[in-house]
Amino acid sequence: FLAYATSKGRTLIDRELYLPKTWTADRDRCQAAAIPEEIEFATKTVLAQQMLDRALSAGVPAAWVTADEAYGQDYKFRTWCEKRRIGYVVAVPRSQTIPAGAGSSRADHATARAPEQAWKRRSCADGAKGPRLFDWAVASVSAGDDTP
């Protein structure tokens, strides 16, 4: 799903049904489930790009997007966001290769080198046991087309 959030609230604005390859390859199963013939397999990141493209093309005033690790580790998704000139905050696995100066580095190695004053502890929301605190640091990186 695609949600839109502001300081005044949040709402769902789009959705796509993810169908695994085992479904889309079985046209009899798709027909029995009333899935249109033209529906083909698409990864979750491709579905996200389609939803974001529809929203941005419709004029939704979004300056940035957030996504979990499934999207953050997909360099094609990050590159797509950059080409659309939309900022992003995505989770990545600690072993994710990221651009670092003249080369690249693992995410956990790059964050270990961040100065202590770069980090801020923030709550992303209240959970069942109180504020859900996370440590954040901002860094600008550019994921080129060939960054895995």
Coordinates of N, CA, C and O in Angstrom, one line a residue:
F1 N 0.8 -1.2 0.0 CA 0.0 0.0 0.0 C 0.9 1.2 0.0 O 2.0 1.2 0.3
L2 N 0.3 2.3 -0.4 CA 0.9 3.6 -0.4 C 0.2 4.5 0.5 O -1.0 4.7 0.4
A3 N 0.8 5.1 1.5 CA 0.2 5.9 2.5 C 0.8 7.3 2.3 O 1.9 7.5 1.9
Y4 N 0.0 8.3 2.7 CA 0.4 9.7 2.7 C 0.3 10.3 4.1 O -0.7 10.1 4.7
A5 N 1.4 10.9 4.6 CA 1.4 11.4 5.9 C 1.8 12.8 6.0 O 2.7 13.3 5.3
T6 N 1.1 13.6 6.9 CA 1.5 15.0 7.2 C 1.4 15.1 8.7 O 1.0 14.2 9.4
S7 N 1.7 16.3 9.2 CA 1.6 16.5 10.6 C 0.2 16.5 11.1 O -0.1 16.4 12.2
K8 N -0.8 16.6 10.1 CA -2.2 16.6 10.5 C -2.8 15.2 10.4 O -4.0 15.1 10.8
G9 N -2.1 14.3 9.9 CA -2.7 12.9 9.9 C -2.1 12.1 8.7 O -1.2 12.5 8.0
R10 N -2.7 10.9 8.5 CA -2.2 10.0 7.4 C -3.4 9.3 6.8 O -4.4 9.1 7.5
T11 N -3.2 8.9 5.6 CA -4.3 8.1 4.9 C -3.7 7.2 3.8 O -2.6 7.5 3.3
L12 N -4.3 6.2 3.5 CA -3.9 5.3 2.4 C -4.4 5.9 1.1 O -5.5 6.4 1.0
I13 N -3.5 6.0 0.1 CA -3.9 6.6 -1.2 C -3.8 5.6 -2.4 O -4.3 6.0 -3.4
D14 N -3.2 4.5 -2.2 CA -3.1 3.5 -3.3 C -2.8 2.1 -2.8 O -2.3 2.0 -1.6
R15 N -3.0 1.1 -3.6 CA -2.7 -0.2 -3.2 C -2.5 -1.1 -4.5 O -3.0 -0.7 -5.5
E16 N -1.7 -2.1 -4.3 CA -1.5 -3.1 -5.4 C -1.5 -4.5 -4.8 O -0.9 -4.6 -3.6
L17 N -2.0 -5.4 -5.4 CA -2.0 -6.8 -4.9 C -0.7 -7.5 -5.4 O -0.5 -7.5 -6.6
Y18 N 0.1 -7.9 -4.5 CA 1.3 -8.7 -4.9 C 0.9 -10.1 -5.2 O 0.3 -10.8 -4.3
L19 N 1.3 -10.6 -6.3 CA 1.0 -12.0 -6.7 C 2.4 -12.6 -7.0 O 3.1 -12.2 -7.8
P20 N 2.7 -13.7 -6.2 CA 4.0 -14.4 -6.5 C 4.0 -15.0 -7.9 O 2.9 -15.2 -8.5
K21 N 5.2 -15.3 -8.3 CA 5.3 -16.0 -9.7 C 4.5 -17.2 -9.8 O 4.0 -17.5 -10.9
T22 N 4.4 -18.0 -8.7 CA 3.6 -19.2 -8.8 C 2.2 -19.0 -9.1 O 1.5 -19.8 -9.7
W23 N 1.7 -17.8 -8.7 CA 0.3 -17.4 -9.1 C 0.2 -17.0 -10.6 O -0.6 -17.4 -11.3
T24 N 1.1 -16.0 -10.9 CA 1.0 -15.4 -12.3 C 1.4 -16.4 -13.3 O 0.9 -16.3 -14.5
A25 N 2.1 -17.5 -13.0 CA 2.5 -18.5 -14.0 C 1.4 -19.5 -14.2 O 1.3 -20.2 -15.2
D26 N 0.4 -19.5 -13.3 CA -0.7 -20.5 -13.3 C -2.0 -19.7 -13.8 O -2.7 -19.2 -12.9
R27 N -2.1 -19.6 -15.1 CA -3.2 -18.8 -15.6 C -4.6 -19.4 -15.2 O -5.6 -18.6 -15.1
D28 N -4.7 -20.7 -15.1 CA -6.0 -21.3 -14.6 C -6.3 -20.8 -13.2 O -7.5 -20.4 -12.9
R29 N -5.4 -20.8 -12.4 CA -5.6 -20.3 -11.0 C -6.0 -18.8 -11.0 O -6.8 -18.4 -10.3
C30 N -5.3 -18.0 -11.8 CA -5.6 -16.6 -12.0 C -7.0 -16.4 -12.5 O -7.8 -15.6 -11.9
Q31 N -7.4 -17.2 -13.5 CA -8.8 -17.1 -14.0 C -9.8 -17.4 -12.9 O -10.8 -16.7 -12.8
A32 N -9.5 -18.5 -12.1 CA -10.5 -18.9 -11.1 C -10.6 -17.8 -10.0 O -11.6 -17.7 -9.4
A33 N -9.5 -17.0 -9.8 CA -9.5 -16.0 -8.8 C -9.9 -14.6 -9.4 O -9.8 -13.6 -8.7
A34 N -10.4 -14.6 -10.7 CA -10.8 -13.4 -11.4 C -9.7 -12.4 -11.5 O -9.9 -11.2 -11.5
I35 N -8.5 -12.8 -11.7 CA -7.3 -12.0 -11.9 C -7.2 -11.7 -13.4 O -7.1 -12.7 -14.2
P36 N -7.3 -10.5 -13.8 CA -7.3 -10.2 -15.3 C -6.1 -10.8 -16.0 O -5.0 -11.0 -15.4
E37 N -6.3 -11.2 -17.2 CA -5.3 -11.9 -18.1 C -4.0 -11.1 -18.2 O -2.9 -11.6 -18.3
E38 N -4.1 -9.7 -18.3 CA -3.0 -8.9 -18.5 C -2.1 -8.7 -17.3 O -1.0 -8.1 -17.4
I39 N -2.5 -9.2 -16.1 CA -1.7 -9.1 -14.9 C -0.5 -10.0 -15.0 O -0.7 -11.2 -15.2
E40 N 0.7 -9.5 -14.9 CA 1.9 -10.3 -14.9 C 2.7 -10.1 -13.6 O 2.4 -9.2 -12.8
F41 N 3.6 -11.0 -13.4 CA 4.4 -10.9 -12.1 C 5.2 -9.6 -12.1 O 5.7 -9.1 -13.1
A42 N 5.1 -9.0 -10.9 CA 5.9 -7.7 -10.6 C 6.4 -7.8 -9.2 O 5.7 -8.3 -8.3
T43 N 7.7 -7.5 -9.0 CA 8.2 -7.5 -7.6 C 7.5 -6.4 -6.8 O 6.9 -5.5 -7.3
K44 N 7.7 -6.5 -5.5 CA 7.1 -5.5 -4.6 C 7.7 -4.1 -4.9 O 7.0 -3.1 -4.8
T45 N 9.0 -4.1 -5.2 CA 9.5 -2.7 -5.4 C 9.0 -2.1 -6.8 O 8.8 -0.9 -6.8
V46 N 8.7 -3.0 -7.8 CA 8.2 -2.5 -9.0 C 6.7 -2.0 -8.7 O 6.3 -0.9 -9.2
L47 N 6.0 -2.7 -7.9 CA 4.6 -2.3 -7.6 C 4.7 -0.9 -6.8 O 3.9 0.0 -7.1
A48 N 5.7 -0.8 -5.9 CA 5.8 0.5 -5.2 C 6.1 1.6 -6.1 O 5.6 2.7 -6.0
Q49 N 7.0 1.4 -7.1 CA 7.3 2.4 -8.1 C 6.1 2.8 -8.9 O 5.9 4.0 -9.1
Q50 N 5.3 1.9 -9.3 CA 4.0 2.2 -10.0 C 3.1 3.0 -9.2 O 2.5 4.0 -9.7
M51 N 2.9 2.7 -7.9 CA 2.1 3.5 -7.0 C 2.6 4.9 -6.8 O 1.9 5.9 -6.9
L52 N 3.9 5.0 -6.6 CA 4.5 6.3 -6.4 C 4.4 7.1 -7.7 O 4.2 8.3 -7.6
D53 N 4.6 6.5 -8.8 CA 4.6 7.2 -10.1 C 3.1 7.8 -10.3 O 3.0 8.9 -10.7
R54 N 2.1 7.0 -10.0 CA 0.8 7.5 -10.1 C 0.5 8.6 -9.2 O -0.1 9.6 -9.6
A55 N 1.0 8.5 -7.9 CA 0.8 9.6 -7.0 C 1.5 10.9 -7.4 O 0.9 12.0 -7.4
L56 N 2.8 10.8 -7.8 CA 3.5 11.9 -8.2 C 3.0 12.5 -9.5 O 2.9 13.8 -9.6
S57 N 2.6 11.7 -10.4 CA 2.0 12.2 -11.7 C 0.7 12.9 -11.4 O 0.3 13.8 -12.2
A58 N -0.1 12.5 -10.4 CA -1.3 13.1 -10.1 C -1.1 14.4 -9.3 O -2.1 15.1 -8.9
G59 N 0.1 14.7 -8.9 CA 0.4 16.0 -8.2 C 0.4 15.9 -6.7 O 0.4 16.9 -6.0
V60 N 0.5 14.7 -6.2 CA 0.6 14.5 -4.7 C 1.9 15.2 -4.3 O 2.9 14.9 -4.8
P61 N 1.8 16.2 -3.4 CA 3.0 17.0 -3.0 C 3.9 16.3 -2.1 O 4.1 16.7 -0.9
A62 N 4.6 15.2 -2.5 CA 5.5 14.5 -1.7 C 6.9 14.9 -2.0 O 7.4 14.9 -3.1
A63 N 7.7 15.2 -1.0 CA 9.1 15.5 -1.1 C 10.0 14.3 -0.9 O 11.2 14.3 -1.3
W64 N 9.5 13.3 -0.2 CA 10.3 12.2 0.1 C 9.4 11.0 0.5 O 8.3 11.1 0.7
V65 N 10.0 9.8 0.4 CA 9.3 8.6 0.8 C 10.1 7.8 1.8 O 11.3 8.0 1.9
T66 N 9.4 6.9 2.5 CA 10.1 6.0 3.4 C 9.7 4.6 3.0 O 8.6 4.3 2.5
A67 N 10.6 3.6 3.3 CA 10.3 2.2 3.0 C 11.2 1.4 3.9 O 12.2 1.8 4.4
D68 N 10.7 0.1 4.0 CA 11.5 -0.8 4.9 C 12.7 -1.4 4.1 O 12.9 -1.1 2.9
E69 N 13.3 -2.4 4.7 CA 14.5 -3.0 4.2 C 14.3 -3.7 2.8 O 15.2 -3.7 2.0
A70 N 13.1 -4.2 2.6 CA 12.9 -4.9 1.3 C 13.1 -3.9 0.1 O 13.5 -4.3 -0.9
Y71 N 12.7 -2.7 0.3 CA 12.9 -1.7 -0.7 C 14.2 -1.0 -0.6 O 14.8 -0.7 -1.7
G72 N 14.7 -0.8 0.6 CA 16.0 -0.1 0.7 C 17.2 -0.9 0.2 O 18.2 -0.3 -0.3
Q73 N 17.1 -2.2 0.2 CA 18.2 -3.0 -0.4 C 18.2 -3.2 -1.9 O 19.1 -3.7 -2.5
D74 N 17.1 -2.7 -2.5 CA 16.9 -2.8 -4.0 C 17.5 -1.5 -4.6 O 16.8 -0.4 -4.6
Y75 N 18.7 -1.5 -5.2 CA 19.3 -0.3 -5.7 C 18.4 0.3 -6.9 O 18.5 1.5 -7.1
K76 N 17.7 -0.6 -7.6 CA 16.9 0.0 -8.6 C 15.8 0.9 -8.1 O 15.4 1.9 -8.7
F77 N 15.2 0.5 -6.9 CA 14.2 1.4 -6.3 C 14.8 2.7 -5.8 O 14.3 3.8 -6.1
R78 N 16.0 2.6 -5.2 CA 16.7 3.9 -4.8 C 17.0 4.7 -6.0 O 16.8 6.0 -5.9
T79 N 17.5 4.1 -7.0 CA 17.9 4.9 -8.2 C 16.6 5.5 -8.9 O 16.7 6.6 -9.3
W80 N 15.5 4.8 -8.9 CA 14.3 5.3 -9.4 C 13.9 6.5 -8.7 O 13.5 7.5 -9.3
C81 N 14.0 6.5 -7.3 CA 13.6 7.7 -6.5 C 14.5 8.8 -6.9 O 14.0 10.0 -7.0
E82 N 15.8 8.6 -7.0 CA 16.7 9.7 -7.4 C 16.4 10.2 -8.8 O 16.4 11.5 -8.9
K83 N 16.1 9.4 -9.7 CA 15.7 9.9 -11.1 C 14.5 10.7 -11.0 O 14.3 11.7 -11.8
R84 N 13.5 10.4 -10.1 CA 12.3 11.1 -10.0 C 12.5 12.4 -9.1 O 11.6 13.1 -8.9
R85 N 13.7 12.5 -8.6 CA 14.1 13.6 -7.7 C 13.3 13.7 -6.5 O 12.8 14.8 -6.0
I86 N 13.1 12.5 -5.9 CA 12.3 12.4 -4.6 C 13.3 11.8 -3.6 O 13.9 10.8 -3.8
G87 N 13.3 12.5 -2.4 CA 14.2 12.0 -1.4 C 13.6 10.7 -0.8 O 12.5 10.4 -1.0
Y88 N 14.5 10.0 -0.1 CA 14.0 8.7 0.5 C 14.8 8.4 1.8 O 15.9 8.8 2.0
V89 N 14.0 7.8 2.7 CA 14.6 7.2 3.9 C 14.2 5.8 3.9 O 13.0 5.4 4.0
V90 N 15.2 4.9 3.7 CA 14.9 3.5 3.6 C 15.8 2.7 4.6 O 17.0 3.1 4.8
A91 N 15.3 1.7 5.1 CA 16.1 0.8 5.9 C 16.9 -0.1 5.0 O 16.5 -0.4 3.9
V92 N 18.1 -0.4 5.4 CA 19.0 -1.4 4.6 C 19.6 -2.4 5.6 O 19.7 -2.1 6.8
P93 N 19.9 -3.6 5.1 CA 20.6 -4.5 6.0 C 22.0 -4.0 6.4 O 22.5 -3.2 5.6
R94 N 22.5 -4.4 7.5 CA 23.8 -3.9 7.9 C 24.9 -4.2 6.9 O 25.9 -3.5 6.8
S95 N 24.7 -5.3 6.1 CA 25.7 -5.7 5.1 C 25.6 -4.9 3.8 O 26.3 -5.2 2.9
Q96 N 24.6 -4.0 3.7 CA 24.3 -3.3 2.4 C 25.5 -2.5 2.0 O 26.1 -1.8 2.8
T97 N 25.9 -2.6 0.7 CA 27.0 -1.8 0.2 C 26.4 -0.5 -0.2 O 25.4 -0.4 -0.8
I98 N 27.1 0.6 0.3 CA 26.7 1.9 0.0 C 27.8 2.8 -0.5 O 29.0 2.5 -0.2
P99 N 27.6 3.8 -1.3 CA 28.7 4.6 -1.8 C 29.3 5.3 -0.6 O 28.7 5.7 0.4
A100 N 30.6 5.4 -0.6 CA 31.4 6.1 0.5 C 32.6 6.8 -0.1 O 33.6 6.1 -0.4
G101 N 32.5 8.1 -0.4 CA 33.6 8.8 -0.9 C 34.0 8.3 -2.3 O 33.1 8.2 -3.2
A102 N 35.2 7.8 -2.5 CA 35.7 7.4 -3.8 C 35.4 5.9 -4.1 O 35.6 5.4 -5.1
G103 N 34.8 5.2 -3.1 CA 34.6 3.8 -3.2 C 33.2 3.4 -2.6 O 32.2 4.2 -2.8
S104 N 33.2 2.3 -1.9 CA 31.9 1.9 -1.3 C 32.3 1.3 0.0 O 33.4 0.9 0.3
S105 N 31.3 1.1 0.9 CA 31.5 0.5 2.2 C 30.2 -0.2 2.6 O 29.1 0.1 2.0
R106 N 30.3 -1.1 3.6 CA 29.1 -1.7 4.1 C 28.4 -0.6 5.0 O 29.1 0.2 5.6
A107 N 27.1 -0.7 5.1 CA 26.3 0.3 5.9 C 26.8 0.3 7.4 O 27.0 1.4 7.9
D108 N 27.0 -0.9 8.0 CA 27.5 -0.9 9.4 C 28.9 -0.3 9.6 O 29.1 0.3 10.6
H109 N 29.7 -0.5 8.6 CA 31.1 0.1 8.7 C 31.0 1.7 8.5 O 31.7 2.4 9.2
A110 N 30.1 2.1 7.6 CA 30.0 3.6 7.4 C 29.4 4.2 8.6 O 29.8 5.3 9.1
T111 N 28.4 3.6 9.2 CA 27.7 4.2 10.4 C 28.7 4.2 11.6 O 28.6 5.1 12.4
A112 N 29.5 3.2 11.7 CA 30.5 3.2 12.8 C 31.5 4.3 12.8 O 32.0 4.7 13.8
R113 N 31.7 4.9 11.6 CA 32.6 6.0 11.4 C 32.0 7.3 11.6 O 32.7 8.4 11.6
A114 N 30.6 7.4 11.7 CA 29.9 8.7 11.9 C 30.3 9.2 13.3 O 30.4 8.5 14.3
P115 N 30.6 10.5 13.3 CA 30.9 11.1 14.6 C 29.7 11.1 15.6 O 28.6 11.1 15.2
E116 N 30.1 11.0 16.9 CA 29.0 10.9 17.9 C 28.0 12.0 17.8 O 26.8 11.8 18.0
Q117 N 28.4 13.2 17.5 CA 27.5 14.4 17.4 C 26.5 14.3 16.2 O 25.5 15.0 16.2
A118 N 26.8 13.4 15.3 CA 25.9 13.2 14.1 C 24.6 12.5 14.5 O 23.6 12.6 13.8
W119 N 24.7 11.7 15.6 CA 23.5 10.9 16.0 C 22.5 11.6 16.9 O 22.9 12.3 17.8
K120 N 21.3 11.4 16.6 CA 20.2 11.9 17.4 C 19.2 10.8 17.7 O 18.9 10.0 16.9
R121 N 18.8 10.7 19.0 CA 17.8 9.7 19.4 C 16.4 10.3 19.3 O 16.1 11.3 19.8
R122 N 15.6 9.6 18.5 CA 14.2 10.1 18.2 C 13.2 8.9 18.3 O 13.5 7.8 18.0
S123 N 12.0 9.3 18.7 CA 10.9 8.4 18.8 C 10.2 8.4 17.4 O 9.9 9.5 16.9
C124 N 9.9 7.3 16.9 CA 9.1 7.2 15.6 C 7.6 7.1 15.9 O 6.8 7.3 15.1
A125 N 7.3 6.8 17.2 CA 5.9 6.7 17.6 C 5.9 6.0 19.0 O 6.8 5.4 19.4
D126 N 4.7 6.1 19.6 CA 4.6 5.4 20.9 C 4.1 4.0 20.5 O 3.3 3.7 19.7
G127 N 4.8 3.0 21.2 CA 4.4 1.6 21.1 C 3.7 1.2 22.4 O 3.3 2.0 23.2
A128 N 3.4 -0.1 22.5 CA 2.7 -0.6 23.6 C 3.4 -0.4 24.9 O 2.8 -0.3 26.0
K129 N 4.8 -0.2 24.9 CA 5.6 0.0 26.1 C 6.2 1.4 26.1 O 7.2 1.6 26.8
G130 N 5.6 2.3 25.4 CA 6.1 3.7 25.4 C 6.8 4.1 24.1 O 6.5 3.4 23.1
P131 N 7.6 5.1 24.1 CA 8.2 5.6 22.8 C 9.1 4.5 22.2 O 9.8 3.8 22.9
R132 N 9.0 4.4 20.9 CA 9.9 3.5 20.2 C 11.0 4.4 19.7 O 10.9 5.1 18.8
L133 N 12.2 4.2 20.4 CA 13.3 5.1 20.2 C 14.3 4.4 19.2 O 14.6 3.2 19.3
F134 N 14.8 5.3 18.3 CA 15.8 4.9 17.3 C 16.9 5.9 17.3 O 16.6 7.1 17.5
D135 N 18.1 5.5 16.9 CA 19.2 6.4 16.7 C 19.3 6.7 15.2 O 19.3 5.8 14.4
W136 N 19.4 8.0 14.9 CA 19.4 8.5 13.5 C 20.6 9.4 13.3 O 21.0 10.2 14.1
A137 N 21.2 9.2 12.1 CA 22.2 10.1 11.6 C 21.9 10.4 10.1 O 21.4 9.5 9.4
V138 N 22.2 11.6 9.7 CA 21.9 12.0 8.3 C 23.2 11.9 7.5 O 24.2 12.4 8.0
A139 N 23.1 11.3 6.3 CA 24.3 11.3 5.4 C 23.7 11.4 4.0 O 22.7 10.8 3.7
S140 N 24.4 12.1 3.2 CA 24.0 12.2 1.8 C 24.9 11.2 1.0 O 26.1 11.2 1.1
V141 N 24.2 10.3 0.3 CA 24.9 9.3 -0.6 C 24.2 9.3 -1.9 O 23.0 9.7 -2.0
S142 N 24.9 9.0 -2.9 CA 24.3 8.9 -4.3 C 24.5 7.4 -4.8 O 25.7 7.0 -4.9
A143 N 23.4 6.7 -4.9 CA 23.5 5.4 -5.5 C 23.4 5.4 -7.0 O 22.4 5.7 -7.5
G144 N 24.6 5.2 -7.6 CA 24.6 5.2 -9.1 C 23.8 4.0 -9.6 O 23.4 3.1 -8.9
D145 N 23.6 4.0 -11.0 CA 22.9 2.9 -11.6 C 23.5 1.5 -11.4 O 22.8 0.5 -11.4
D146 N 24.8 1.4 -11.1 CA 25.4 0.1 -10.9 C 25.7 -0.2 -9.5 O 26.4 -1.2 -9.2
T147 N 25.2 0.5 -8.5 CA 25.4 0.3 -7.1 C 24.5 -0.9 -6.7 O 23.3 -0.8 -6.8
P148 N 25.1 -2.0 -6.3 CA 24.3 -3.2 -5.9 C 23.6 -3.0 -4.5 O 24.0 -2.1 -3.7

